[in-house]
XYZ file of C-alpha atoms in Angstrom:
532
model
C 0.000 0.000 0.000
C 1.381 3.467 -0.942
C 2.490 4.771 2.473
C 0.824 8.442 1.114
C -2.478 7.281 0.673
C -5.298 8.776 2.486
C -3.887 12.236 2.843
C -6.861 13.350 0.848
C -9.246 12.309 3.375
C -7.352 13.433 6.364
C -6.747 16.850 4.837
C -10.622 17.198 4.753
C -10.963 16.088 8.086
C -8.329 18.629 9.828
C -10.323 21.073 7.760
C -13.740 19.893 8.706
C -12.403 20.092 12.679
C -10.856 23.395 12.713
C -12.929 24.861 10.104
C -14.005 27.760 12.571
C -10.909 27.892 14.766
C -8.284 28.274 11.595
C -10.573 31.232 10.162
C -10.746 32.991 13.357
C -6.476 33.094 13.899
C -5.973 34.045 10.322
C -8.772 37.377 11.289
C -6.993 37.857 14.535
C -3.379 37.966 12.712
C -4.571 39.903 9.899
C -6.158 42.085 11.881
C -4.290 42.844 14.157
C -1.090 44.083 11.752
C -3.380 46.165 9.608
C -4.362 47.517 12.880
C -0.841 48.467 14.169
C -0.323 49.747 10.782
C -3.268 51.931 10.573
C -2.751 53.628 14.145
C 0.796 53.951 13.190
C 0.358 55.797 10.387
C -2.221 58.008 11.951
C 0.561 58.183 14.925
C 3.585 59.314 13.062
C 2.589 62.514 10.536
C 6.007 63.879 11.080
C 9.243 61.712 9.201
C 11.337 63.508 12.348
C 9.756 62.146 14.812
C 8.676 58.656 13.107
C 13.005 59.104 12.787
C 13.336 59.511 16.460
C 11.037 56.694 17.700
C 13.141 53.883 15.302
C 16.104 55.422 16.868
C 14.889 55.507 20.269
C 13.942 52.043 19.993
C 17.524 50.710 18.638
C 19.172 52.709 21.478
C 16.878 50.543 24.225
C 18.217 46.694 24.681
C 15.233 45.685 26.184
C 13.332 47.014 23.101
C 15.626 45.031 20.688
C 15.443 42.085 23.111
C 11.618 42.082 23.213
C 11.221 43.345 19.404
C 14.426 43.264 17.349
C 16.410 46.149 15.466
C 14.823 48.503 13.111
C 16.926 48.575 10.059
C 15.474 51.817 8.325
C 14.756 54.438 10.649
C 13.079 56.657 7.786
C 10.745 53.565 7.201
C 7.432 53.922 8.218
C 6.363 50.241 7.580
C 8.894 48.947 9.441
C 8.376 51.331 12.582
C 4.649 50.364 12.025
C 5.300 46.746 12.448
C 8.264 46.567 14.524
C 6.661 45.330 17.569
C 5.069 42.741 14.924
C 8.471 41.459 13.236
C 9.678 38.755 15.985
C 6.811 37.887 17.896
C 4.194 38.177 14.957
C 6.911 35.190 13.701
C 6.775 33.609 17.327
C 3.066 33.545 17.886
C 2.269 31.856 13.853
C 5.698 29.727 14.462
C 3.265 28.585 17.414
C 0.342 28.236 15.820
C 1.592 26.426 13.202
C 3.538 23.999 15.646
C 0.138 23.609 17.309
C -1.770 22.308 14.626
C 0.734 19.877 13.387
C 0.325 18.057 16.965
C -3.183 18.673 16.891
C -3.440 16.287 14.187
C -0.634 14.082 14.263
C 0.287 12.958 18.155
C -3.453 14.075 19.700
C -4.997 11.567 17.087
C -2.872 9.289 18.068
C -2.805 10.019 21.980
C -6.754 9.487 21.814
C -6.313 6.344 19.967
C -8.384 7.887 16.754
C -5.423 7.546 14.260
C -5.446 3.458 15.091
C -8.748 3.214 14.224
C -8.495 5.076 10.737
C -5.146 3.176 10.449
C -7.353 -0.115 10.242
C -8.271 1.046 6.774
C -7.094 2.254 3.543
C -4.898 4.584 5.250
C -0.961 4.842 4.441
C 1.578 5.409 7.162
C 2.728 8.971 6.294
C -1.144 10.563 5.508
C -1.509 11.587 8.878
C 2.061 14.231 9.246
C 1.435 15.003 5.736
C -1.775 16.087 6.268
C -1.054 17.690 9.323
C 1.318 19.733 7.534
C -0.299 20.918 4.035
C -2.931 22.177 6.443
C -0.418 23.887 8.502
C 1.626 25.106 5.796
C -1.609 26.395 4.237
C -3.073 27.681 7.191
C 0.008 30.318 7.517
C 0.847 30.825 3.649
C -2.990 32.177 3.739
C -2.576 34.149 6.510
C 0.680 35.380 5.278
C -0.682 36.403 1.872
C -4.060 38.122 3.240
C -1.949 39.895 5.947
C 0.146 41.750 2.852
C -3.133 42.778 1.485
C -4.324 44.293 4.524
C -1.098 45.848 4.947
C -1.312 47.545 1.561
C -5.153 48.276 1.757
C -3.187 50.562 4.713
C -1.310 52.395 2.319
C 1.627 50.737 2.640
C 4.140 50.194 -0.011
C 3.241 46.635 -1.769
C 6.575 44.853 -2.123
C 7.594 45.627 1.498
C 4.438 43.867 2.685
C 4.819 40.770 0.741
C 7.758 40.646 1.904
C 6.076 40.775 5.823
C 3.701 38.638 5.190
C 6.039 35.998 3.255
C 8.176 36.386 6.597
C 5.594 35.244 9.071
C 4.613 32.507 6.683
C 7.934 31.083 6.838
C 8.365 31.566 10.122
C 5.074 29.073 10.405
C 6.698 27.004 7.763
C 9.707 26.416 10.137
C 7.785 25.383 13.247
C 5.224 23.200 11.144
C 8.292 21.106 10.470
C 9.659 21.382 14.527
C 6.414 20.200 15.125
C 6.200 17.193 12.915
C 9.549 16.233 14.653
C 8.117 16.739 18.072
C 4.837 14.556 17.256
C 7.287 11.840 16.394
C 9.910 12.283 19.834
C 6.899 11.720 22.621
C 4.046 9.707 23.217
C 2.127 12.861 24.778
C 0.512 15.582 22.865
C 1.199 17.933 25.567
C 4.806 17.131 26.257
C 5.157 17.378 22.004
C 3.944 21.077 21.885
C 6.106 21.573 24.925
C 9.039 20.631 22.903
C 7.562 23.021 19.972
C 7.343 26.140 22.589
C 10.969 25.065 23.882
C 12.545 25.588 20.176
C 10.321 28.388 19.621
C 11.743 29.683 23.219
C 14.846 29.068 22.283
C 14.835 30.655 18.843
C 13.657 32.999 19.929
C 16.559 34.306 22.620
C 19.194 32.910 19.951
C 17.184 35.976 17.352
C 17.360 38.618 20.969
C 21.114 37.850 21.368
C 21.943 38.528 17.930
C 19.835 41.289 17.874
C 21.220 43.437 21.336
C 24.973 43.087 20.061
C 26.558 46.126 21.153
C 29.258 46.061 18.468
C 27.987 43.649 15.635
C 30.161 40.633 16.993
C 27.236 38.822 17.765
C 24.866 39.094 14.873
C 25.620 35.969 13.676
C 23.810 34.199 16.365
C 20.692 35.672 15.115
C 21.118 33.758 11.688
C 20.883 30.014 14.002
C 17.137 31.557 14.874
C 14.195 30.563 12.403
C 12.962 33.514 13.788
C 16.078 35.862 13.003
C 15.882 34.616 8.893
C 12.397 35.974 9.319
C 13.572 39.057 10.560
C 16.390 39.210 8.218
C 14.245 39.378 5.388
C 13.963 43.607 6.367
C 10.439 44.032 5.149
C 10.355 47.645 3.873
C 13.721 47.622 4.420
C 15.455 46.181 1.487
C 12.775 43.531 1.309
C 15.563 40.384 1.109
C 13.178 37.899 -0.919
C 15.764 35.410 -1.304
C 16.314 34.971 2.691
C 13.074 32.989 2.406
C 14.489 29.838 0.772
C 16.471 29.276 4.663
C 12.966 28.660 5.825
C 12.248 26.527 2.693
C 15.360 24.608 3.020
C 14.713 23.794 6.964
C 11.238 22.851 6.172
C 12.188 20.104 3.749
C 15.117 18.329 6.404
C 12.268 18.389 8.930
C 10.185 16.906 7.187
C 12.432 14.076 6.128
C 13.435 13.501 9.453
C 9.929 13.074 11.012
C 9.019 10.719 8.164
C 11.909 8.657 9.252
C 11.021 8.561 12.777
C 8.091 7.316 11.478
C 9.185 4.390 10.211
C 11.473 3.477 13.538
C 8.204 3.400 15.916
C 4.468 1.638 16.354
C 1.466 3.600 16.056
C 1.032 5.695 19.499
C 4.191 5.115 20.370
C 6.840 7.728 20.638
C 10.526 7.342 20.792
C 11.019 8.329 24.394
C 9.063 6.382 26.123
C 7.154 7.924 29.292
C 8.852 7.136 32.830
C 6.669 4.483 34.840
C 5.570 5.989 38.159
C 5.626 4.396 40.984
C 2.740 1.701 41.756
C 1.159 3.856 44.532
C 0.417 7.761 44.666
C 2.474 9.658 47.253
C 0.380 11.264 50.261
C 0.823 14.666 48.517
C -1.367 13.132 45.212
C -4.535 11.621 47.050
C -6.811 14.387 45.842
C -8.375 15.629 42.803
C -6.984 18.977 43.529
C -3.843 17.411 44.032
C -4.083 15.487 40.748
C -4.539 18.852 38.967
C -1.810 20.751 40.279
C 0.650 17.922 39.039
C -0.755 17.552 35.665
C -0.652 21.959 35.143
C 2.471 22.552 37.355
C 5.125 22.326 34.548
C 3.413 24.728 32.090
C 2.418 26.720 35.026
C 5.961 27.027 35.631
C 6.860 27.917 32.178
C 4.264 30.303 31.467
C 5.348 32.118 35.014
C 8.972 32.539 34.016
C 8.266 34.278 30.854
C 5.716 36.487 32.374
C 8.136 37.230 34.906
C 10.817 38.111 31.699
C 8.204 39.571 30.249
C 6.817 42.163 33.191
C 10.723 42.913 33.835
C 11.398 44.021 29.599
C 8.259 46.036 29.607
C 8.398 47.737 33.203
C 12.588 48.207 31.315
C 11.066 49.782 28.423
C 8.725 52.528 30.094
C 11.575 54.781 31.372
C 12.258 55.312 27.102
C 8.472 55.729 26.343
C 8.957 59.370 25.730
C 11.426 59.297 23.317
C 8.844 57.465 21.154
C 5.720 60.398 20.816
C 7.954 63.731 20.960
C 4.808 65.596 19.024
C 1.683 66.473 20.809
C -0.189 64.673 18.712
C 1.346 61.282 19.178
C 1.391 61.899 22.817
C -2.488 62.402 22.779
C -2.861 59.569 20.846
C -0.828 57.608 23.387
C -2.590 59.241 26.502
C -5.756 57.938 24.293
C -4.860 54.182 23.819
C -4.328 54.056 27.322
C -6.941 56.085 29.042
C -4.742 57.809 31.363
C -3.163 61.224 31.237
C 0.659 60.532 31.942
C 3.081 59.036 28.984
C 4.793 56.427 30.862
C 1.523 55.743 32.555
C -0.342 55.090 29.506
C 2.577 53.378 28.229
C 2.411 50.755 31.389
C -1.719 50.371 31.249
C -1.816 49.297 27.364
C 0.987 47.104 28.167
C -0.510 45.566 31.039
C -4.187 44.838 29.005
C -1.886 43.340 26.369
C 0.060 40.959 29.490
C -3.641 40.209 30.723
C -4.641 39.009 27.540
C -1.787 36.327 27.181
C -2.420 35.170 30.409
C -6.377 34.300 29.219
C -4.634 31.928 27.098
C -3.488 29.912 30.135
C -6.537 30.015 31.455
C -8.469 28.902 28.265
C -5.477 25.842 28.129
C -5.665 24.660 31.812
C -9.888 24.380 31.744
C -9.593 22.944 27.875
C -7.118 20.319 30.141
C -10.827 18.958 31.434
C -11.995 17.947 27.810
C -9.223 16.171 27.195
C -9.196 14.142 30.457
C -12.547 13.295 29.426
C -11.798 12.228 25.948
C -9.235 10.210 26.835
C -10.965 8.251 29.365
C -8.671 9.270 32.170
C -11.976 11.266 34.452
C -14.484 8.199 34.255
C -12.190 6.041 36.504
C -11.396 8.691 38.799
C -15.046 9.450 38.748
C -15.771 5.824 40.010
C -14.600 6.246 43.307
C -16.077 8.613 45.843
C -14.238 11.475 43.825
C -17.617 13.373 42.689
C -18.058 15.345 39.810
C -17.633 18.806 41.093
C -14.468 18.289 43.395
C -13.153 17.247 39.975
C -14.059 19.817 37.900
C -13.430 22.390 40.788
C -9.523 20.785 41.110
C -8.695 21.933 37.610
C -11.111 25.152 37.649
C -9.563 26.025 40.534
C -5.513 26.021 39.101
C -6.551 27.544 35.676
C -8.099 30.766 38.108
C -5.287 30.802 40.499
C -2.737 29.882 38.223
C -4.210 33.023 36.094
C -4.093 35.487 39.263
C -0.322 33.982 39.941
C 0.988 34.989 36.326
C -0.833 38.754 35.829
C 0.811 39.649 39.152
C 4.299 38.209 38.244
C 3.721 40.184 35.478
C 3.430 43.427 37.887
C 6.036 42.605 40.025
C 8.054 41.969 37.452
C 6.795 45.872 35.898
C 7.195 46.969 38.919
C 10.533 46.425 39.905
C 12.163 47.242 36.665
C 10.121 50.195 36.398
C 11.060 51.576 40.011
C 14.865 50.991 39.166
C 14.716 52.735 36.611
C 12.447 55.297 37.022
C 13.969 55.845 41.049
C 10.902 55.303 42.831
C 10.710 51.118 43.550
C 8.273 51.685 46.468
C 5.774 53.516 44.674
C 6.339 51.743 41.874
C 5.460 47.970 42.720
C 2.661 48.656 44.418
C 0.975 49.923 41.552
C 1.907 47.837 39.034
C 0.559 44.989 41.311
C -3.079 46.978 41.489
C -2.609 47.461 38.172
C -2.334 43.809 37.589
C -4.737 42.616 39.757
C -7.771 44.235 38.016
C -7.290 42.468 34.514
C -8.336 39.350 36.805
C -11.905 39.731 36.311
C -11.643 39.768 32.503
C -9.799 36.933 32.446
C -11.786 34.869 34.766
C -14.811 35.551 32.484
C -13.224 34.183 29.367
C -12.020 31.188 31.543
C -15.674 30.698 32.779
C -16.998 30.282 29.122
C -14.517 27.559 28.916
C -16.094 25.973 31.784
C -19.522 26.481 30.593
C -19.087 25.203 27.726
C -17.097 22.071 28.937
C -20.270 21.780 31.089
C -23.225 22.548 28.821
C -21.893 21.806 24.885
C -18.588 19.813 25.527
C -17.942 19.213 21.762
C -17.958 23.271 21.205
C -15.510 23.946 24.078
C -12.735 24.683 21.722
C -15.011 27.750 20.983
C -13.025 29.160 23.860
C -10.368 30.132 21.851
C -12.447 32.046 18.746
C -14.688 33.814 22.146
C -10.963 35.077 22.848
C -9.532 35.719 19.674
C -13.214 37.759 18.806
C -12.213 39.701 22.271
C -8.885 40.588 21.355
C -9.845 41.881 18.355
C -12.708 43.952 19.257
C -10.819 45.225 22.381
C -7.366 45.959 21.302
C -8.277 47.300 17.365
C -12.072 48.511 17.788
C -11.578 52.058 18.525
C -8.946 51.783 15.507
C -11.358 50.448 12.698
C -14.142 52.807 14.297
C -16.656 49.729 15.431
C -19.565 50.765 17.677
C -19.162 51.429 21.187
C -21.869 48.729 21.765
C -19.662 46.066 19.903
C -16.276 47.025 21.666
C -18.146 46.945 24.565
C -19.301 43.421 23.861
C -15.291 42.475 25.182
C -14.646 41.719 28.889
C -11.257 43.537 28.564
C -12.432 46.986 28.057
C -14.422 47.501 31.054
C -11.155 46.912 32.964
C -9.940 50.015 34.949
C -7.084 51.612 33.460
C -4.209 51.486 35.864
C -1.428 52.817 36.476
C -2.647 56.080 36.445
C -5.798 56.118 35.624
C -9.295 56.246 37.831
C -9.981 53.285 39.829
C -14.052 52.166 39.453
C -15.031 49.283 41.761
C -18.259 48.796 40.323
C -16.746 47.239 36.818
C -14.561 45.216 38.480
C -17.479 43.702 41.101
C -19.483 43.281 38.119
C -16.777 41.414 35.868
C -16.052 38.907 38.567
C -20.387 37.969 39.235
C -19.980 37.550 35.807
C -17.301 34.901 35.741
C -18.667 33.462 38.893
C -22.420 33.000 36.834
C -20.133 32.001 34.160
C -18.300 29.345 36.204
C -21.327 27.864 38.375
C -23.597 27.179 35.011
C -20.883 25.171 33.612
C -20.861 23.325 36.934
C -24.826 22.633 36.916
C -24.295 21.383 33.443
C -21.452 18.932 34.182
C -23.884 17.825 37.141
C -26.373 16.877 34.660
C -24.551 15.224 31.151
C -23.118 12.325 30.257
C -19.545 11.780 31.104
C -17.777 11.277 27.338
């Protein structure tokens, strides 16, 4: 039997599966460049100060750590979509990653790729198909981002060339992911691996970058992510740096379909550790249970918020170098709904933290499905374990684990702020308050998870298009002029805006009933459906 056949069929599957999810990523990405684009534009009327932010920004390490270099400071695309460059690559590298697992090691992990395998179904269809829709996912998104970007008046070759980038930045990480499907027997531990390259590129692209004298640039070229970046969209526009990506793709993808051949369905090449035959007395409980199986991403999600509080609290004693016209600086004061530059500066920056760390909560309550779905709850559910201590183990980490990362995040802000702004003890405390009221709006989007994991199980994936329709309508309404009543419609804009700005208890009480409502429907559902 031709080892390709059935790729067909599992192509229209993937596609049938993530036929909403896949749309709504490509929107968000698309979206949200145009948007940075657009506000950009409107931002920087003046070439002398649009020259004075770039070079602001190259004089700040933590801004090329976080970002990378602008390579023409007289570019206004590129100062547009600076922020975009790097982590635009990081977040589809991700995404792409992502969906390779999804469909490759998950099948497999829930024991759905054996059954197809019983048929007409050839051993490589399932990574192949995995990765044309991958591939395609992020040379769409790719292609319809450079047509937003020029429907923004940008100049057309220099946003092929951006949107060409981030598709081969998703190229590259489809094929780390096809590698890491192959490496573990664990869908979870696989995109670990994927976020650990991806990590890893990622600081390999910073170091090159924040060379003081040029002697480390080089580093920069080991990064997927830095040949992305080297291909200087509207800055030279370096076409041919895309056949690196190209190149990688191809030895990744004849490595995984080697490990394919060297293992048995569902079986990875590092075998999982046995445990021990019985639990320890710190593991007899479903909350217990929980914290164990969340604990290492938990971990790894708090160390880069931690990096990531410390670069941006870093980057606010610079802010003012970037909006030297009053114009900009009202725009500015606008975005972030407080009067003060550095202020504002902290407050959009801190909505933007509290909207990664929805993602761990969305993750940690999607952890339920799949617990479910892979017939690891009914056992547990056997015993005198009932249903809502179980669901209230894991509902309980993704809310707490939530609170513990937004106010790493401040501390983080605050401390790097206060050293460099001289005032530490005023300085943390804020940034913690300012943390601590994007809870609320994150608890709500973690308590549709949990409704819907209670009420429609097989539409709790929804979670993630409720939160990419939230980040769009919070973070680029006001830019496409939407209707107040539709930007109002996200969780995240009714969040006070601090530091800074005036502090309203009534939102925040209001947010949190909310998420509570939220959280105790999808516990009377659970109470009441079938377990499966």
């Amino acid at each position: 039997m031709n080892d390709f056949v059935g790729t067909g069929t599992m192509v229209r599957l993937a596609l049938r599966r993530d036929r909403i999810v896949i749309p709504v990523w490509i929107l968000v990405f698309v979206m949200s460049a145009a948007g940075s684009a657009k506000a950009s534009i409107d931002l920087y009327t003046d070439p002398k100060a649009l020259a004075e932010a770039a070079r602001t920004s190259n004089a700040s390490p933590a801004l090329v750590s976080l970002y990378g270099r602008i390579f023409d400071e007289t570019s206004l695309g590129e100062v547009s979509l600076f922020k975009f460059t790097a982590f635009g690559a990081l977040l589809v590298g991700l995404l792409a990653a992502f969906l390779v697992v999804r469909h490759t090691r998950t099948e497999e992990e829930s024991g759905r790729l054996e059954l197809l395998s019983a048929g007409v179904l050839g051993r490589y269809a399932a990574v192949t198909a995995a990765l044309i829709v991958s591939s395609g996912t992020v040379i769409l998104l790719g292609l319809l981002t450079a047509l937003a970007l020029i429907g923004s008046d940008l100049p057309a070759s220099g946003s092929f060339a951006f949107g060409l980038m981030w598709a081969a930045a998703g190229l590259s990480f489809a094929g780390v992911g096809a590698v890491a499907a192959q490496v573990t027997e664990s869908a979870r531990a696989a995109n670990g691996i994927s976020a650990v390259v991806l990590g890893v590129a990622y600081v390999l692209r910073a170091i090159g970058d924040s060379s003081s004298n040029g002697s480390s640039e080089w580093v920069s070229w080991l990064s997927p992510i830095g040949w992305s970046q080297q291909v200087r969209a509207y800055a030279g526009d370096r076409f041919a740096v895309l056949l690196i990506p190209l190149v990688f793709l191809a030895v990744l993808v004849v490595a995984a379909i080697a490990l394919i051949r060297r293992r048995d369905v569902g079986a990875g090449l590092v075998r999982p550790r046995p445990g021990p035959a019985r639990a320890s007395a710190t593991l007899r409980s479903p909350l217990a249970l929980a914290w164990r199986l969340h604990r290492g991403s938990l971990y790894g999600w708090g160390f880069a918020f931690l990096l990531l509080g410390l670069l941006v609290g870093n980057i606010a004693s610079n802010v003012d170098g970037f909006v030297s016209s009053d114009s900009a600086r009202e725009m500015v004061q606008k975005l972030g709904g407080v009067e003060g530059i550095t202020d504002a500066f902290l407050a959009t920056e801190m909505g933007i933290i509290g909207l990664l760390a929805s993602a761990f909560g969305i993750q940690a309550a999607l952890r339920l499905r799949s617990e479910e779905t892979a017939l690891r709850a009914e056992p547990l559910l056997a015993t005198d374990v009932t249903r809502a201590r179980w669901l209230a183990s894991h509902v309980l980490v993704a809310l707490l684990g939530t609170g513990a990362l937004i106010l790493v995040a401040g501390l983080g802000s605050g401390i790097s702020s206060g050293a460099s702004l001289g005032n530490m003890g005023h300085q943390v405390p804020r940034m913690l308050a300012a943390a601590a009221v994007q809870l609320p709006a994150i608890w709500i989007v973690t308590g549709l998870v949990v409704i819907l994991f209670g009420l429609a199980p097989k539409l709790v994936t929804g979670g993630w298009v409720l939160y990419g329709a939230f980040l769009l309508v919070g973070q680029f309404g006001a830019v496409f002029n939407l209707p107040q009543s539709v930007i109002d419609l996200s969780p995240y804009g009714h969040t006070p805006r601090l530091p800074g700005g005036d502090f309203s208890l009534l939102p925040v009480v209001w947010l949190t009933a909310i998420a509570a409502a939220l959280t105790l429907a999808g516990f009377a559902g659970f109470r009441r459906r079938d377990i499966g």
